Coordinates of C-alpha atoms and ligand atoms in Angstrom, one line a residue:
X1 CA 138.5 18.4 180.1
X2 CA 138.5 21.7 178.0
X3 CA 140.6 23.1 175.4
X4 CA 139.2 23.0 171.7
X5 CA 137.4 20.1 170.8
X6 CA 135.0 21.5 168.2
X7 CA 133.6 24.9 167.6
X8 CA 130.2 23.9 167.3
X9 CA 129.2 24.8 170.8
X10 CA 131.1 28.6 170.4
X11 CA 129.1 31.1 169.8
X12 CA 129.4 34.0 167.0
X13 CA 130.9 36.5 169.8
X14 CA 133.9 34.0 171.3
X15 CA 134.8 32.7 167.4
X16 CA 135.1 36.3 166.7
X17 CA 137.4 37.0 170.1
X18 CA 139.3 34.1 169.0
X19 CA 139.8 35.7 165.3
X20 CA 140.7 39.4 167.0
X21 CA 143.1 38.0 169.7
X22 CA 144.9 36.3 166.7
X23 CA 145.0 39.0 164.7
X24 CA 146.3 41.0 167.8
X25 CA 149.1 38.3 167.6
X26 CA 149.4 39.0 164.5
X27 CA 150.5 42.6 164.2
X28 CA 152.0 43.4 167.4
X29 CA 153.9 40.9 169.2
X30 CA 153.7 42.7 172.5
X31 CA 150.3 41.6 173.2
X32 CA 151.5 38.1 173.4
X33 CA 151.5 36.6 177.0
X34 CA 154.5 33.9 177.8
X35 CA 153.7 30.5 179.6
X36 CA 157.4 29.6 180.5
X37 CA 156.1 27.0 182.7
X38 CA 154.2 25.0 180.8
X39 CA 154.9 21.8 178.6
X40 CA 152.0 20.3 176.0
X41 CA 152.5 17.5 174.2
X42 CA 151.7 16.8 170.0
X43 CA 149.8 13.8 169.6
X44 CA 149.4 12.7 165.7
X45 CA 148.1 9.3 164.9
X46 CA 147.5 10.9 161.1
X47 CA 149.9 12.4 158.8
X48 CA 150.3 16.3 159.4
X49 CA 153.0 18.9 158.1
X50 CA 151.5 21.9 159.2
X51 CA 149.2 21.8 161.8
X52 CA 151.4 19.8 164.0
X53 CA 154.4 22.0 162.9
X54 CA 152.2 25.4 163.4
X55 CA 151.5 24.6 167.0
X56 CA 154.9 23.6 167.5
X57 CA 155.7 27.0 167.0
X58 CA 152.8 28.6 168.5
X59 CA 154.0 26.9 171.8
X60 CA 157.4 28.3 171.8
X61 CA 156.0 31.8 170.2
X62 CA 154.4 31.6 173.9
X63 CA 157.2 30.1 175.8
X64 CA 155.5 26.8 176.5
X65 CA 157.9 23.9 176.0
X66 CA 156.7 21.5 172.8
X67 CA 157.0 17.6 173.6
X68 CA 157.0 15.7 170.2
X69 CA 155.3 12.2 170.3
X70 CA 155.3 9.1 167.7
X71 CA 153.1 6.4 167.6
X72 CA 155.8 4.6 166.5
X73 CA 158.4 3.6 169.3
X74 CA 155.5 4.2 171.8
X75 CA 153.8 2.3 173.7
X76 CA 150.9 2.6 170.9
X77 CA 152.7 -0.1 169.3
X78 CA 151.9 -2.6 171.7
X79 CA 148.3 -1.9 171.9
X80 CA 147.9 1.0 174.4
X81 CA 144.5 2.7 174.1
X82 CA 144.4 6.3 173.3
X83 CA 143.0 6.7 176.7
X84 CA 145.7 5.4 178.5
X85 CA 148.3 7.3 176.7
X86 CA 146.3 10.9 176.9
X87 CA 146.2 9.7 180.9
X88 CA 150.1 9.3 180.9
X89 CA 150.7 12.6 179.6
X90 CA 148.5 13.9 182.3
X91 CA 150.4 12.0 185.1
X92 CA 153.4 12.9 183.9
X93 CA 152.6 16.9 184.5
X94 CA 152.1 17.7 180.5
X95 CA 149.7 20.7 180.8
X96 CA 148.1 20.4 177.9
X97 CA 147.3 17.9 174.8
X98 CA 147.2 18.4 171.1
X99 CA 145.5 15.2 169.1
X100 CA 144.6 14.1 165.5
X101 CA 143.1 11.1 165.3
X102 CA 141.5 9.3 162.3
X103 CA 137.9 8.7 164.7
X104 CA 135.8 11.1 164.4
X105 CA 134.7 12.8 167.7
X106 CA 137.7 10.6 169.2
X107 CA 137.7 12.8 172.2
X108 CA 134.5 11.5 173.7
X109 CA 136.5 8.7 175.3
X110 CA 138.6 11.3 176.5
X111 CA 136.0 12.7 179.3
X112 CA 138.0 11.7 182.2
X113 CA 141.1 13.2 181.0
X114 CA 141.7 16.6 183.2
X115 CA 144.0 18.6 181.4
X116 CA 143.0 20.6 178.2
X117 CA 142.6 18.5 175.0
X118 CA 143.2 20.5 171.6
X119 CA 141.7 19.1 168.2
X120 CA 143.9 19.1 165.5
X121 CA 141.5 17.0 163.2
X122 CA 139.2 14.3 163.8
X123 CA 138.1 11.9 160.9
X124 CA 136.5 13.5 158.9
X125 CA 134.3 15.2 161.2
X126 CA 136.0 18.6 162.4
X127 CA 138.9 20.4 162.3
X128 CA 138.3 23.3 164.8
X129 CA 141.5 25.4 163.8
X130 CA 141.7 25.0 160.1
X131 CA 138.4 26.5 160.2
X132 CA 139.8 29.3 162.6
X133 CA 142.4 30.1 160.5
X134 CA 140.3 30.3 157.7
X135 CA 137.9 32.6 158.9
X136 CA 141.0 34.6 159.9
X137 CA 141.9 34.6 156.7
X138 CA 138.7 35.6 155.2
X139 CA 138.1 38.6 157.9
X140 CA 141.7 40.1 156.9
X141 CA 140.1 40.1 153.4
X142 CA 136.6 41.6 154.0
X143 CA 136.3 43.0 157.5
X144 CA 133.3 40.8 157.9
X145 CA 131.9 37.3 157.2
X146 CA 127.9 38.2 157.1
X147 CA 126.9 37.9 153.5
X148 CA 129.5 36.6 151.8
X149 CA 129.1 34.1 149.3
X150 CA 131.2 31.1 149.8
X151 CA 131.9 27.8 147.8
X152 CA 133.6 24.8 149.3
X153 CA 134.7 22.9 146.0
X154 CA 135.9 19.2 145.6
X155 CA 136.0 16.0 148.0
X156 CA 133.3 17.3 150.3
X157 CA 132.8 13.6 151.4
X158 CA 135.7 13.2 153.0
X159 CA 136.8 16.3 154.0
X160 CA 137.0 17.2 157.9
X161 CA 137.8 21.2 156.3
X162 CA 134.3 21.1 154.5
X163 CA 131.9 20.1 157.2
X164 CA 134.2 22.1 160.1
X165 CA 133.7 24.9 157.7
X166 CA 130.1 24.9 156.6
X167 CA 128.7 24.3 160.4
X168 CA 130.4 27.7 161.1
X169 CA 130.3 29.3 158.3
X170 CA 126.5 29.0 157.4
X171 CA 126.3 30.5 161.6
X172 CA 128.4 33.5 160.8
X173 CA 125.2 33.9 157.8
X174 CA 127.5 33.4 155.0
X175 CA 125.6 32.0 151.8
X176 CA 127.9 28.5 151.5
X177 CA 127.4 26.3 149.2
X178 CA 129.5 23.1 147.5
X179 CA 130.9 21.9 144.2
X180 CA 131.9 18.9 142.7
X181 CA 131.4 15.2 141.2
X182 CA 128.4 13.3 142.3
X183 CA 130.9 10.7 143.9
X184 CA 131.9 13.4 146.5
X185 CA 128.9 15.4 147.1
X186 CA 127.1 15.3 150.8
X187 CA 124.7 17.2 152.5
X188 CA 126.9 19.9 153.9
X189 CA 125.2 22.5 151.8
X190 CA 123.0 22.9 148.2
X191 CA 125.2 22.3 145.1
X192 CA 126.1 24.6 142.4
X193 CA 128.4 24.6 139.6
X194 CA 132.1 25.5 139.4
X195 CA 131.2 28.1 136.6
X196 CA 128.7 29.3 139.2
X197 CA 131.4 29.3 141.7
X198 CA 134.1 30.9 140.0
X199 CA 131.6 33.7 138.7
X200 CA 129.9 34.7 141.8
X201 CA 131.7 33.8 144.8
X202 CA 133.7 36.0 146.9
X203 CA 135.9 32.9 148.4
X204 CA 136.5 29.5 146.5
X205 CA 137.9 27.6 149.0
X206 CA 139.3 24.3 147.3
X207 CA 139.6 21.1 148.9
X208 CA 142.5 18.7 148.7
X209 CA 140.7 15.1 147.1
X210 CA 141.5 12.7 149.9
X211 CA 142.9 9.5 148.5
X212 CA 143.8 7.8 151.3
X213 CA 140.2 7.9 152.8
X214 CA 138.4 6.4 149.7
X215 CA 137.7 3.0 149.8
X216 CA 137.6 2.6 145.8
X217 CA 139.5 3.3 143.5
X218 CA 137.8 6.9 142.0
X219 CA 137.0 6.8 137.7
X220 CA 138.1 9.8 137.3
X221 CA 141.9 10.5 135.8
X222 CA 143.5 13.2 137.6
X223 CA 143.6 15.3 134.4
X224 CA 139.7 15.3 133.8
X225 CA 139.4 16.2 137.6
X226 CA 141.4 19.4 137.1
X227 CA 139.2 19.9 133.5
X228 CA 136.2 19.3 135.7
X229 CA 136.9 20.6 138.9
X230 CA 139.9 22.5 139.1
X231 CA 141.1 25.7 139.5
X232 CA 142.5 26.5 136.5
X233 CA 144.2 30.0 135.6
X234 CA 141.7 30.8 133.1
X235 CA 139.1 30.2 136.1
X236 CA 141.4 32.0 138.8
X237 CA 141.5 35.2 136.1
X238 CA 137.5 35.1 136.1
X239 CA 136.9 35.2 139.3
X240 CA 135.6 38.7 140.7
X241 CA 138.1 41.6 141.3
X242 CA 138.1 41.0 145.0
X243 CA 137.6 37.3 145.4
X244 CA 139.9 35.1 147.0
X245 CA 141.2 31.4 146.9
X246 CA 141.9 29.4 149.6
X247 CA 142.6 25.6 150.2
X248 CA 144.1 24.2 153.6
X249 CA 146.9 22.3 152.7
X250 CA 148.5 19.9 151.3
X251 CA 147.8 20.6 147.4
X252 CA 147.5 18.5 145.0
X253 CA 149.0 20.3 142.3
X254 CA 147.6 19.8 138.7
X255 CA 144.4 18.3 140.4
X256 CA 142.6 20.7 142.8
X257 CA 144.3 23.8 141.6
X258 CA 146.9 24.6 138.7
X259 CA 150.6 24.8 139.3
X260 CA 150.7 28.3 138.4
X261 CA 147.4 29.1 140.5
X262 CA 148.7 28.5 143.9
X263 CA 150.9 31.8 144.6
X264 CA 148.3 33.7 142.2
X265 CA 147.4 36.8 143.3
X266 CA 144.3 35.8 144.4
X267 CA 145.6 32.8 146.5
X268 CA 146.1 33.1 150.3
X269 CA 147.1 29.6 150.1
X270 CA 150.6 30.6 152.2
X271 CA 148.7 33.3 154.2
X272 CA 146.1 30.2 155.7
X273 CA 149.2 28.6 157.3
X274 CA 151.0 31.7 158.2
X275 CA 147.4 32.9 160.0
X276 CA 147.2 29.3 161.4
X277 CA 150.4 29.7 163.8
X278 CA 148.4 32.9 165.2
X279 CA 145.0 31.0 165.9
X280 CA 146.5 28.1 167.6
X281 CA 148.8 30.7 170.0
X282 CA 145.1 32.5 170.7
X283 CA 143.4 29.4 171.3
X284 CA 146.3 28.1 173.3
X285 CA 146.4 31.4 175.6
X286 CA 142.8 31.7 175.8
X287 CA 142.4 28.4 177.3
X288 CA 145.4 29.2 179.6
X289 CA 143.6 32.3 180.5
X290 CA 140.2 30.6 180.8
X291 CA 139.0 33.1 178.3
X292 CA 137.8 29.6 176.0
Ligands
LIG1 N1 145.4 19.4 156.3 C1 143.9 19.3 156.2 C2 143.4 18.2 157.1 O1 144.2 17.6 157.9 C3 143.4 19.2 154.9 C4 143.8 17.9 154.1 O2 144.6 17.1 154.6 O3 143.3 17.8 153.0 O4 142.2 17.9 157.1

């Protein structure tokens, strides 16, 4: 089994091939190879707009042939192990697999499985090209990642974005750090505050607060998260000349960030997902390639 199952074993050098073979993509489309042959198959057992939808068109961006899947009407339904339906697809001559799951690390049943596996989110573990396109994102910006001061704000608990993030992030010697209410604060990296945030950081990258993953009900109204935590515009117009924010999608408007806020100048909320159809093309061809 290969493919992309986390980036934690890449080093510096191949996340930065990664990030120039998607920019390649990006700005000339005659460096992309075609894979007319191939077939790869979306399998979502979580809800997704554009992740699934973004290597949908990555596939036929490279000529591969997309195979839609639903746990509902499937053979999932009556019990079938994830196993046993990765293994069909293999049988059947898909070339290549692209999984969410709500397990974390769910592909470490998958060792037997001899076609490439993609990760398209795992628990809340990792979410290899979220935090591809991100760094994408951020290189566009700066030309480099060393340095930069980065804070990942909101449900840091939950969030698959945050610790796919910080593990690379804090590799690639950017200074990251985390923000928000005691409820949702881990380990990933030392707190600060949002006025800390907002003053000094070069990217804010907000986090959506994960609902459906907490087991209680959070004391907090939406509105005194958004006083508390939120980007608001009076925040977004503080924050240095240069800085950018980011969040992956979907947004909880009037909550993480301010209705106003997400097509503010400063956002590359829109640019994330338009740089995420490049990265999962480059990953996609660079495991074709054997390059990854
Ligand atoms: N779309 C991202 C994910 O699947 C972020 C989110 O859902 O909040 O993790």
């Amino acid at each position: 089994m290969n493919g992309l199952l986390t980036l934690k074993g890449l080093s510096p050098n191949i996340i930065q091939s990664i990030i120039d073979t998607a920019v390649s993509f990006k700005n000339d489309s005659s460096k992309v190879t075609s894979f007319p042959d191939k077939k790869m198959v979306t399998l979502f057992f979580e809800n997704s707009t554009r992740t699934q939808y973004s290597f949908q068109v990555a596939m036929l961006n490279l000529g591969i042939t997309p195979i839609g899947f639903s746990s509902i009407g499937s053979s999932i339904a009556k019990g079938e192990s994830l196993y046993d339906t990765v293994k069909t697809f293999e049988y059947l001559g898909v070339d290549g697999v692209i999984i969410r799951h709500s397990q974390n690390e769910f592909y470490k049943e998958l060792e037997n499985v001899n076609i490439p596996i993609f990760n398209a989110g795992d628990g809340t573990a990792d979410h290899p090209t979220q935090t591809l396109l991100d760094l994408m994102t951020i290189y566009e910006r700066f030309g480099k990642f060393d340095g930069l001061k980065i804070a990942l704000v909101g449900d840091i608990a939950h969030s698959r974005v945050a610790h796919g993030n910080a593990e690379v992030m804090k590799r690639l010697n950017m200074d990251v750090s985390i923000v928000g209410p005691e409820i949702f604060i881990d380990d990933t990296a030392p707190r600060i505050t949002l006025d800390q945030a907002v003053d000094t950081c070069d990217i804010v990258n907000l986090l959506r607060v994960q609902f459906e993953r907490h087991a209680d009900v959070i004391e907090m109204s939406k509105d005194d998260y958004h006083s508390l935590y939120g980007m608001t515009k009076a925040r977004a117009d503080r924050m240095k000349k240069d800085a950018i924010i980011m969040h992956p999608a979907p947004v909880n408007r009037g909550v993480e960030i301010a209705d106003s806020v997400v097509e503010h100048k400063k956002s590359r909320i829109f640019e994330q997902m338009r740089n995420g159809v490049y990265i999962r093309m480059a990953v996609i061809s660079m495991v074709f390639e054997g390059k990854l």
